[in-house]
mmCIF file of C-alpha atoms and ligand atoms in Angstrom:
data_model
loop_
_atom_site.group_PDB
_atom_site.id
_atom_site.type_symbol
_atom_site.label_atom_id
_atom_site.label_comp_id
_atom_site.label_asym_id
_atom_site.label_seq_id
_atom_site.Cartn_x
_atom_site.Cartn_y
_atom_site.Cartn_z
ATOM 1 C CA UNK A 1228 68.665 28.259 72.360
ATOM 2 C CA UNK A 1229 70.616 28.526 75.630
ATOM 3 C CA UNK A 1230 70.125 31.724 77.598
ATOM 4 C CA UNK A 1231 72.862 34.255 76.918
ATOM 5 C CA UNK A 1232 74.772 36.007 79.665
ATOM 6 C CA UNK A 1233 74.628 39.797 79.706
ATOM 7 C CA UNK A 1234 78.172 40.031 78.345
ATOM 8 C CA UNK A 1235 77.453 37.574 75.534
ATOM 9 C CA UNK A 1236 74.320 39.458 74.595
ATOM 10 C CA UNK A 1237 76.093 42.831 74.541
ATOM 11 C CA UNK A 1238 78.766 41.318 72.327
ATOM 12 C CA UNK A 1239 76.127 39.828 70.007
ATOM 13 C CA UNK A 1240 74.258 43.095 69.765
ATOM 14 C CA UNK A 1241 77.327 45.170 68.943
ATOM 15 C CA UNK A 1242 76.945 44.851 65.130
ATOM 16 C CA UNK A 1243 73.264 45.772 65.489
ATOM 17 C CA UNK A 1244 74.272 48.862 67.462
ATOM 18 C CA UNK A 1245 76.802 49.752 64.740
ATOM 19 C CA UNK A 1246 74.132 49.458 62.029
ATOM 20 C CA UNK A 1247 71.576 51.404 64.053
ATOM 21 C CA UNK A 1248 74.129 54.100 64.881
ATOM 22 C CA UNK A 1249 74.922 54.542 61.164
ATOM 23 C CA UNK A 1250 71.223 54.740 60.390
ATOM 24 C CA UNK A 1251 70.698 57.248 63.197
ATOM 25 C CA UNK A 1252 73.577 59.448 62.022
ATOM 26 C CA UNK A 1253 72.260 59.386 58.450
ATOM 27 C CA UNK A 1254 68.795 60.624 59.452
ATOM 28 C CA UNK A 1255 69.475 62.888 62.426
ATOM 29 C CA UNK A 1256 70.006 66.551 61.715
ATOM 30 C CA UNK A 1257 72.085 68.555 64.129
ATOM 31 C CA UNK A 1258 70.305 71.695 65.264
ATOM 32 C CA UNK A 1259 71.323 74.824 67.107
ATOM 33 C CA UNK A 1260 69.616 75.295 70.457
ATOM 34 C CA UNK A 1261 70.279 79.062 70.414
ATOM 35 C CA UNK A 1262 68.196 79.470 67.253
ATOM 36 C CA UNK A 1263 65.081 78.272 69.082
ATOM 37 C CA UNK A 1264 65.234 80.854 71.863
ATOM 38 C CA UNK A 1265 63.637 84.339 71.530
ATOM 39 C CA UNK A 1266 66.576 86.222 73.026
ATOM 40 C CA UNK A 1267 65.081 89.656 72.261
ATOM 41 C CA UNK A 1268 62.434 88.974 74.931
ATOM 42 C CA UNK A 1269 65.106 88.681 77.631
ATOM 43 C CA UNK A 1270 66.042 91.256 80.250
ATOM 44 C CA UNK A 1271 68.166 91.351 83.390
ATOM 45 C CA UNK A 1272 67.056 89.764 86.616
ATOM 46 C CA UNK A 1273 67.524 91.099 90.133
ATOM 47 C CA UNK A 1274 70.717 90.249 92.021
ATOM 48 C CA UNK A 1275 74.059 91.051 90.420
ATOM 49 C CA UNK A 1276 72.470 92.717 87.375
ATOM 50 C CA UNK A 1277 70.022 94.740 89.471
ATOM 51 C CA UNK A 1278 67.238 94.061 87.002
ATOM 52 C CA UNK A 1279 63.660 93.005 87.614
ATOM 53 C CA UNK A 1280 62.889 89.982 89.799
ATOM 54 C CA UNK A 1281 60.693 87.211 88.426
ATOM 55 C CA UNK A 1282 56.978 87.494 89.260
ATOM 56 C CA UNK A 1283 54.210 85.024 88.394
ATOM 57 C CA UNK A 1284 52.281 87.466 86.213
ATOM 58 C CA UNK A 1285 55.250 87.696 83.830
ATOM 59 C CA UNK A 1286 54.622 84.158 82.572
ATOM 60 C CA UNK A 1287 52.424 83.749 79.513
ATOM 61 C CA UNK A 1288 52.105 80.002 80.137
ATOM 62 C CA UNK A 1289 49.252 78.664 82.272
ATOM 63 C CA UNK A 1290 49.943 76.770 85.512
ATOM 64 C CA UNK A 1291 49.593 73.293 84.014
ATOM 65 C CA UNK A 1292 51.835 74.240 81.096
ATOM 66 C CA UNK A 1293 54.432 75.511 83.583
ATOM 67 C CA UNK A 1294 54.172 72.280 85.582
ATOM 68 C CA UNK A 1295 54.695 70.147 82.474
ATOM 69 C CA UNK A 1296 57.624 72.273 81.302
ATOM 70 C CA UNK A 1297 59.339 72.048 84.690
ATOM 71 C CA UNK A 1298 58.807 68.277 84.962
ATOM 72 C CA UNK A 1299 60.108 67.774 81.410
ATOM 73 C CA UNK A 1300 63.137 69.957 82.017
ATOM 74 C CA UNK A 1301 64.058 68.412 85.383
ATOM 75 C CA UNK A 1302 63.811 65.022 83.705
ATOM 76 C CA UNK A 1303 66.223 66.153 80.980
ATOM 77 C CA UNK A 1304 68.477 67.700 83.633
ATOM 78 C CA UNK A 1305 69.083 64.339 85.247
ATOM 79 C CA UNK A 1306 71.083 63.214 82.204
ATOM 80 C CA UNK A 1307 74.321 62.509 84.129
ATOM 81 C CA UNK A 1308 72.490 59.801 86.067
ATOM 82 C CA UNK A 1309 70.947 58.260 82.938
ATOM 83 C CA UNK A 1310 74.318 58.368 81.231
ATOM 84 C CA UNK A 1311 75.847 56.519 84.165
ATOM 85 C CA UNK A 1312 73.081 53.899 84.200
ATOM 86 C CA UNK A 1313 73.151 53.275 80.463
ATOM 87 C CA UNK A 1314 76.921 53.259 80.375
ATOM 88 C CA UNK A 1315 77.022 50.744 83.224
ATOM 89 C CA UNK A 1316 74.268 48.546 81.799
ATOM 90 C CA UNK A 1317 75.325 48.544 78.162
ATOM 91 C CA UNK A 1318 79.049 49.157 78.388
ATOM 92 C CA UNK A 1319 81.226 51.247 76.123
ATOM 93 C CA UNK A 1320 82.916 48.795 73.771
ATOM 94 C CA UNK A 1321 83.022 49.816 70.118
ATOM 95 C CA UNK A 1322 79.728 51.002 68.710
ATOM 96 C CA UNK A 1323 78.095 50.968 72.165
ATOM 97 C CA UNK A 1324 80.458 53.662 73.381
ATOM 98 C CA UNK A 1325 79.990 55.745 70.259
ATOM 99 C CA UNK A 1326 76.217 55.547 70.540
ATOM 100 C CA UNK A 1327 76.160 56.450 74.212
ATOM 101 C CA UNK A 1328 78.335 59.492 73.514
ATOM 102 C CA UNK A 1329 76.118 60.631 70.653
ATOM 103 C CA UNK A 1330 72.921 60.048 72.629
ATOM 104 C CA UNK A 1331 74.254 61.896 75.683
ATOM 105 C CA UNK A 1332 75.312 64.914 73.619
ATOM 106 C CA UNK A 1333 71.903 65.079 71.937
ATOM 107 C CA UNK A 1334 70.056 64.822 75.240
ATOM 108 C CA UNK A 1335 72.157 67.611 76.760
ATOM 109 C CA UNK A 1336 70.965 69.897 73.965
ATOM 110 C CA UNK A 1337 67.396 69.406 75.176
ATOM 111 C CA UNK A 1338 67.943 70.782 78.653
ATOM 112 C CA UNK A 1339 70.099 73.638 77.327
ATOM 113 C CA UNK A 1340 67.429 74.792 74.882
ATOM 114 C CA UNK A 1341 64.444 74.354 77.203
ATOM 115 C CA UNK A 1342 66.139 76.145 80.111
ATOM 116 C CA UNK A 1343 67.213 79.058 77.894
ATOM 117 C CA UNK A 1344 63.656 79.400 76.616
ATOM 118 C CA UNK A 1345 62.109 79.281 80.095
ATOM 119 C CA UNK A 1346 64.494 81.811 81.601
ATOM 120 C CA UNK A 1347 64.481 84.274 78.695
ATOM 121 C CA UNK A 1348 60.687 84.314 78.417
ATOM 122 C CA UNK A 1349 60.214 84.289 82.221
ATOM 123 C CA UNK A 1350 57.826 81.364 81.776
ATOM 124 C CA UNK A 1351 58.632 79.871 85.197
ATOM 125 C CA UNK A 1352 60.261 80.991 88.453
ATOM 126 C CA UNK A 1353 64.015 80.634 87.752
ATOM 127 C CA UNK A 1354 64.938 80.424 91.446
ATOM 128 C CA UNK A 1355 62.454 77.652 92.189
ATOM 129 C CA UNK A 1356 63.667 75.878 89.056
ATOM 130 C CA UNK A 1357 67.293 76.058 90.148
ATOM 131 C CA UNK A 1358 66.490 74.831 93.666
ATOM 132 C CA UNK A 1359 64.543 71.920 92.220
ATOM 133 C CA UNK A 1360 67.312 71.072 89.797
ATOM 134 C CA UNK A 1361 69.774 70.856 92.697
ATOM 135 C CA UNK A 1362 67.509 68.549 94.676
ATOM 136 C CA UNK A 1363 66.597 66.356 91.722
ATOM 137 C CA UNK A 1364 70.130 65.966 90.365
ATOM 138 C CA UNK A 1365 71.562 65.371 93.816
ATOM 139 C CA UNK A 1366 69.100 62.514 94.331
ATOM 140 C CA UNK A 1367 70.020 61.169 90.859
ATOM 141 C CA UNK A 1368 68.312 58.330 89.080
ATOM 142 C CA UNK A 1369 68.742 54.624 89.685
ATOM 143 C CA UNK A 1370 67.203 52.181 87.285
ATOM 144 C CA UNK A 1371 64.883 49.669 88.927
ATOM 145 C CA UNK A 1372 66.440 46.914 86.836
ATOM 146 C CA UNK A 1373 69.901 46.533 88.358
ATOM 147 C CA UNK A 1374 71.690 47.137 85.080
ATOM 148 C CA UNK A 1375 70.024 44.172 83.369
ATOM 149 C CA UNK A 1376 70.427 44.603 79.591
ATOM 150 C CA UNK A 1377 67.030 43.137 78.669
ATOM 151 C CA UNK A 1378 65.114 45.380 81.036
ATOM 152 C CA UNK A 1379 67.210 48.430 80.222
ATOM 153 C CA UNK A 1380 66.630 48.142 76.465
ATOM 154 C CA UNK A 1381 62.895 47.543 76.964
ATOM 155 C CA UNK A 1382 62.618 50.472 79.388
ATOM 156 C CA UNK A 1383 64.355 53.029 77.185
ATOM 157 C CA UNK A 1384 62.260 52.006 74.163
ATOM 158 C CA UNK A 1385 59.069 52.945 75.997
ATOM 159 C CA UNK A 1386 60.606 55.868 77.837
ATOM 160 C CA UNK A 1387 61.972 57.673 74.754
ATOM 161 C CA UNK A 1388 58.567 57.461 73.112
ATOM 162 C CA UNK A 1389 56.950 58.713 76.324
ATOM 163 C CA UNK A 1390 59.235 61.766 76.383
ATOM 164 C CA UNK A 1391 58.509 62.393 72.711
ATOM 165 C CA UNK A 1392 54.769 62.489 73.319
ATOM 166 C CA UNK A 1393 55.081 64.460 76.528
ATOM 167 C CA UNK A 1394 57.279 67.183 74.936
ATOM 168 C CA UNK A 1395 55.020 67.372 71.887
ATOM 169 C CA UNK A 1396 51.819 67.694 73.896
ATOM 170 C CA UNK A 1397 53.362 70.143 76.353
ATOM 171 C CA UNK A 1398 54.343 72.378 73.424
ATOM 172 C CA UNK A 1399 50.822 72.264 72.012
ATOM 173 C CA UNK A 1400 49.333 72.980 75.430
ATOM 174 C CA UNK A 1401 51.362 76.163 75.947
ATOM 175 C CA UNK A 1402 49.809 77.719 72.816
ATOM 176 C CA UNK A 1403 53.092 79.637 72.454
ATOM 177 C CA UNK A 1404 54.323 79.035 68.885
ATOM 178 C CA UNK A 1405 57.955 79.537 69.955
ATOM 179 C CA UNK A 1406 57.665 76.940 72.720
ATOM 180 C CA UNK A 1407 55.767 74.579 70.475
ATOM 181 C CA UNK A 1408 58.425 74.824 67.775
ATOM 182 C CA UNK A 1409 61.205 74.116 70.273
ATOM 183 C CA UNK A 1410 59.470 71.155 71.893
ATOM 184 C CA UNK A 1411 58.491 69.721 68.506
ATOM 185 C CA UNK A 1412 62.194 69.800 67.596
ATOM 186 C CA UNK A 1413 63.135 68.051 70.845
ATOM 187 C CA UNK A 1414 60.368 65.503 70.242
ATOM 188 C CA UNK A 1415 61.885 64.664 66.852
ATOM 189 C CA UNK A 1416 65.138 63.693 68.595
ATOM 190 C CA UNK A 1417 63.244 61.606 71.141
ATOM 191 C CA UNK A 1418 61.526 59.794 68.301
ATOM 192 C CA UNK A 1419 64.853 58.875 66.721
ATOM 193 C CA UNK A 1420 66.118 57.676 70.107
ATOM 194 C CA UNK A 1421 63.013 55.547 70.453
ATOM 195 C CA UNK A 1422 63.569 54.011 67.001
ATOM 196 C CA UNK A 1423 67.173 53.196 67.897
ATOM 197 C CA UNK A 1424 66.287 51.425 71.132
ATOM 198 C CA UNK A 1425 63.167 49.798 69.721
ATOM 199 C CA UNK A 1426 65.168 48.246 66.866
ATOM 200 C CA UNK A 1427 67.635 47.026 69.442
ATOM 201 C CA UNK A 1428 64.761 45.566 71.444
ATOM 202 C CA UNK A 1429 63.547 43.701 68.346
ATOM 203 C CA UNK A 1430 67.062 42.303 67.808
ATOM 204 C CA UNK A 1431 67.194 41.286 71.465
ATOM 205 C CA UNK A 1432 63.824 39.593 71.209
ATOM 206 C CA UNK A 1433 64.976 37.606 68.172
ATOM 207 C CA UNK A 1434 68.149 36.448 69.896
ATOM 208 C CA UNK A 1435 66.771 35.786 73.383
ATOM 209 C CA UNK A 1436 62.981 35.516 73.060
ATOM 210 C CA UNK A 1437 62.098 34.333 76.566
ATOM 211 C CA UNK A 1438 64.357 36.658 78.513
ATOM 212 C CA UNK A 1439 63.307 39.650 76.424
ATOM 213 C CA UNK A 1440 59.615 38.805 76.642
ATOM 214 C CA UNK A 1441 59.824 38.546 80.441
ATOM 215 C CA UNK A 1442 61.696 41.861 80.603
ATOM 216 C CA UNK A 1443 59.084 43.626 78.442
ATOM 217 C CA UNK A 1444 56.322 42.350 80.718
ATOM 218 C CA UNK A 1445 58.200 43.509 83.829
ATOM 219 C CA UNK A 1446 58.759 46.965 82.368
ATOM 220 C CA UNK A 1447 55.136 47.410 81.295
ATOM 221 C CA UNK A 1448 54.001 46.261 84.761
ATOM 222 C CA UNK A 1449 56.118 48.727 86.695
ATOM 223 C CA UNK A 1450 56.701 51.535 84.196
ATOM 224 C CA UNK A 1451 57.547 54.853 85.782
ATOM 225 C CA UNK A 1452 58.802 57.978 84.073
ATOM 226 C CA UNK A 1453 62.426 58.815 84.952
ATOM 227 C CA UNK A 1454 61.180 62.039 86.553
ATOM 228 C CA UNK A 1455 59.029 60.122 89.038
ATOM 229 C CA UNK A 1456 61.478 61.081 91.804
ATOM 230 C CA UNK A 1457 60.708 64.805 91.421
ATOM 231 C CA UNK A 1458 59.110 66.243 94.527
ATOM 232 C CA UNK A 1459 55.326 66.271 94.281
ATOM 233 C CA UNK A 1460 55.472 64.161 91.122
ATOM 234 C CA UNK A 1461 52.129 62.448 91.846
ATOM 235 C CA UNK A 1462 50.295 65.742 92.172
ATOM 236 C CA UNK A 1463 52.026 67.199 89.112
ATOM 237 C CA UNK A 1464 51.452 64.076 87.008
ATOM 238 C CA UNK A 1465 47.769 64.251 87.906
ATOM 239 C CA UNK A 1466 47.405 67.841 86.706
ATOM 240 C CA UNK A 1467 49.339 66.927 83.535
ATOM 241 C CA UNK A 1468 46.933 64.014 83.042
ATOM 242 C CA UNK A 1469 43.878 66.167 83.742
ATOM 243 C CA UNK A 1470 45.065 68.540 80.989
ATOM 244 C CA UNK A 1471 45.430 65.595 78.581
ATOM 245 C CA UNK A 1472 49.155 66.228 78.108
ATOM 246 C CA UNK A 1473 50.093 62.759 79.337
ATOM 247 C CA UNK A 1474 47.545 60.361 80.726
ATOM 248 C CA UNK A 1475 46.947 56.629 80.944
ATOM 249 C CA UNK A 1476 45.057 56.553 77.624
ATOM 250 C CA UNK A 1477 48.021 58.185 75.879
ATOM 251 C CA UNK A 1478 50.392 55.863 77.738
ATOM 252 C CA UNK A 1479 48.471 52.815 76.535
ATOM 253 C CA UNK A 1480 47.580 53.894 72.987
ATOM 254 C CA UNK A 1481 50.568 55.991 71.998
ATOM 255 C CA UNK A 1482 53.461 54.451 73.903
ATOM 256 C CA UNK A 1483 52.844 50.817 74.855
ATOM 257 C CA UNK A 1484 50.778 49.692 71.861
ATOM 258 C CA UNK A 1485 53.070 51.062 69.097
ATOM 259 C CA UNK A 1486 56.275 49.635 70.618
ATOM 260 C CA UNK A 1487 54.653 46.231 71.179
ATOM 261 C CA UNK A 1488 53.233 46.298 67.659
ATOM 262 C CA UNK A 1489 56.656 47.107 66.175
ATOM 263 C CA UNK A 1490 58.027 44.074 68.029
ATOM 264 C CA UNK A 1491 55.144 42.029 66.575
ATOM 265 C CA UNK A 1492 54.746 40.819 70.113
ATOM 266 C CA UNK A 1493 51.375 39.108 69.760
ATOM 267 C CA UNK A 1494 52.347 37.027 66.707
ATOM 268 C CA UNK A 1495 55.955 36.473 67.683
ATOM 269 C CA UNK A 1496 56.942 32.833 67.271
ATOM 270 C CA UNK A 1497 59.712 31.013 69.068
ATOM 271 C CA UNK A 1498 58.797 31.587 72.696
ATOM 272 C CA UNK A 1499 59.384 28.802 75.222
ATOM 273 C CA UNK A 1500 57.019 28.140 78.142
ATOM 274 C CA UNK A 1501 58.515 30.961 80.191
ATOM 275 C CA UNK A 1502 58.117 33.463 77.364
ATOM 276 C CA UNK A 1503 54.566 32.324 76.634
ATOM 277 C CA UNK A 1504 53.673 32.809 80.284
ATOM 278 C CA UNK A 1505 55.139 36.309 80.228
ATOM 279 C CA UNK A 1506 53.211 37.142 77.040
ATOM 280 C CA UNK A 1507 49.950 35.980 78.619
ATOM 281 C CA UNK A 1508 50.638 38.173 81.618
ATOM 282 C CA UNK A 1509 51.452 41.069 79.296
ATOM 283 C CA UNK A 1510 48.091 40.668 77.557
ATOM 284 C CA UNK A 1511 46.345 40.820 80.952
ATOM 285 C CA UNK A 1512 48.364 43.881 81.969
ATOM 286 C CA UNK A 1513 47.511 45.670 78.735
ATOM 287 C CA UNK A 1514 43.816 44.927 79.172
ATOM 288 C CA UNK A 1515 43.974 46.222 82.723
ATOM 289 C CA UNK A 1516 45.764 49.459 81.720
ATOM 290 C CA UNK A 1517 43.217 49.955 78.952
ATOM 291 C CA UNK A 1518 40.385 49.526 81.443
ATOM 292 C CA UNK A 1519 41.942 51.923 83.958
ATOM 293 C CA UNK A 1520 42.531 54.452 81.164
ATOM 294 C CA UNK A 1521 38.831 54.376 80.297
ATOM 295 C CA UNK A 1522 37.865 54.837 83.946
ATOM 296 C CA UNK A 1523 40.181 57.845 84.192
ATOM 297 C CA UNK A 1524 38.787 59.337 80.956
ATOM 298 C CA UNK A 1525 35.262 59.044 82.322
ATOM 299 C CA UNK A 1526 36.156 60.548 85.685
ATOM 300 C CA UNK A 1527 37.946 63.437 84.007
ATOM 301 C CA UNK A 1528 35.011 64.083 81.687
ATOM 302 C CA UNK A 1529 32.656 64.154 84.687
ATOM 303 C CA UNK A 1530 34.925 66.548 86.627
ATOM 304 C CA UNK A 1531 35.300 68.836 83.601
ATOM 305 C CA UNK A 1532 31.541 68.831 83.039
ATOM 306 C CA UNK A 1533 30.965 69.825 86.686
ATOM 307 C CA UNK A 1534 33.585 72.585 86.399
ATOM 308 C CA UNK A 1535 31.991 73.913 83.211
ATOM 309 C CA UNK A 1536 28.550 73.898 84.832
ATOM 310 C CA UNK A 1537 29.899 75.817 87.834
ATOM 311 C CA UNK A 1538 31.614 78.349 85.585
ATOM 312 C CA UNK A 1539 28.344 79.165 83.806
HETATM 313 FE FE1 FE2 B 3036 65.608 64.387 75.818
HETATM 314 FE FE1 FE2 B 3037 65.855 60.911 74.209
#
């Protein structure tokens, strides 16, 4: 099969997008962000309202939980940049445009609800949050894949699942039932987004096996969360990993493996030499990530054991 151009592929995928959009709309349930926020806990802040300024002891969430919440929210905040990237990479003809509109509106609900929760419950410093939002959104987000359709579809398939897991585990970590309920609701949306893009990835793989296989391998090799540009991301990601909210083991077992399995990547037939080469490299990458995940798990266990011994 001759390689398709980006435009040809987008045109070919349009009916798939239409079908997936219908499926998405039939299973998604709209929800009201305001219902997930405990407004009765709110009170005025300093400044115009002359209320009480935020202070660290007001937060009921531990430091790691706060870090994860802020990283998750800043990531959601950068939606205008993602919208621009996806719109530029995938276009807006017919069902594509409808999907992108629907997806954007759903994503915006996430940042609205999470910010309302954080500010009302005084879970994090609202001034620091606002300053960070300005910096992060001003920097924006540029996909590493130069608007290539194959890479973009592969990236969002993994990324939506990664946000699902990261919201879900952040909610559990906070041990605040209200926060957990909200983030579980957000995670449900992320799961549906993942299914949409993953099904599109499968369709892409069936139409253009070699190009899609190479793109999947590239994305697994260089995967970075969209929030990687947040200041101090390395340090924050490490504390999130140390708390088991999102670490390499989770990344391997709960994000990469399920998406690859759904694509039936290891049994997929119809690859040419280029695709076969990419699949072999993917197998090596996966083995390497698995190995590094085990090393991290062991290091973390040793550090935690030392900390526990010191605490006694
Ligand atoms: Fe989201
Ligand atoms: Fe999403």
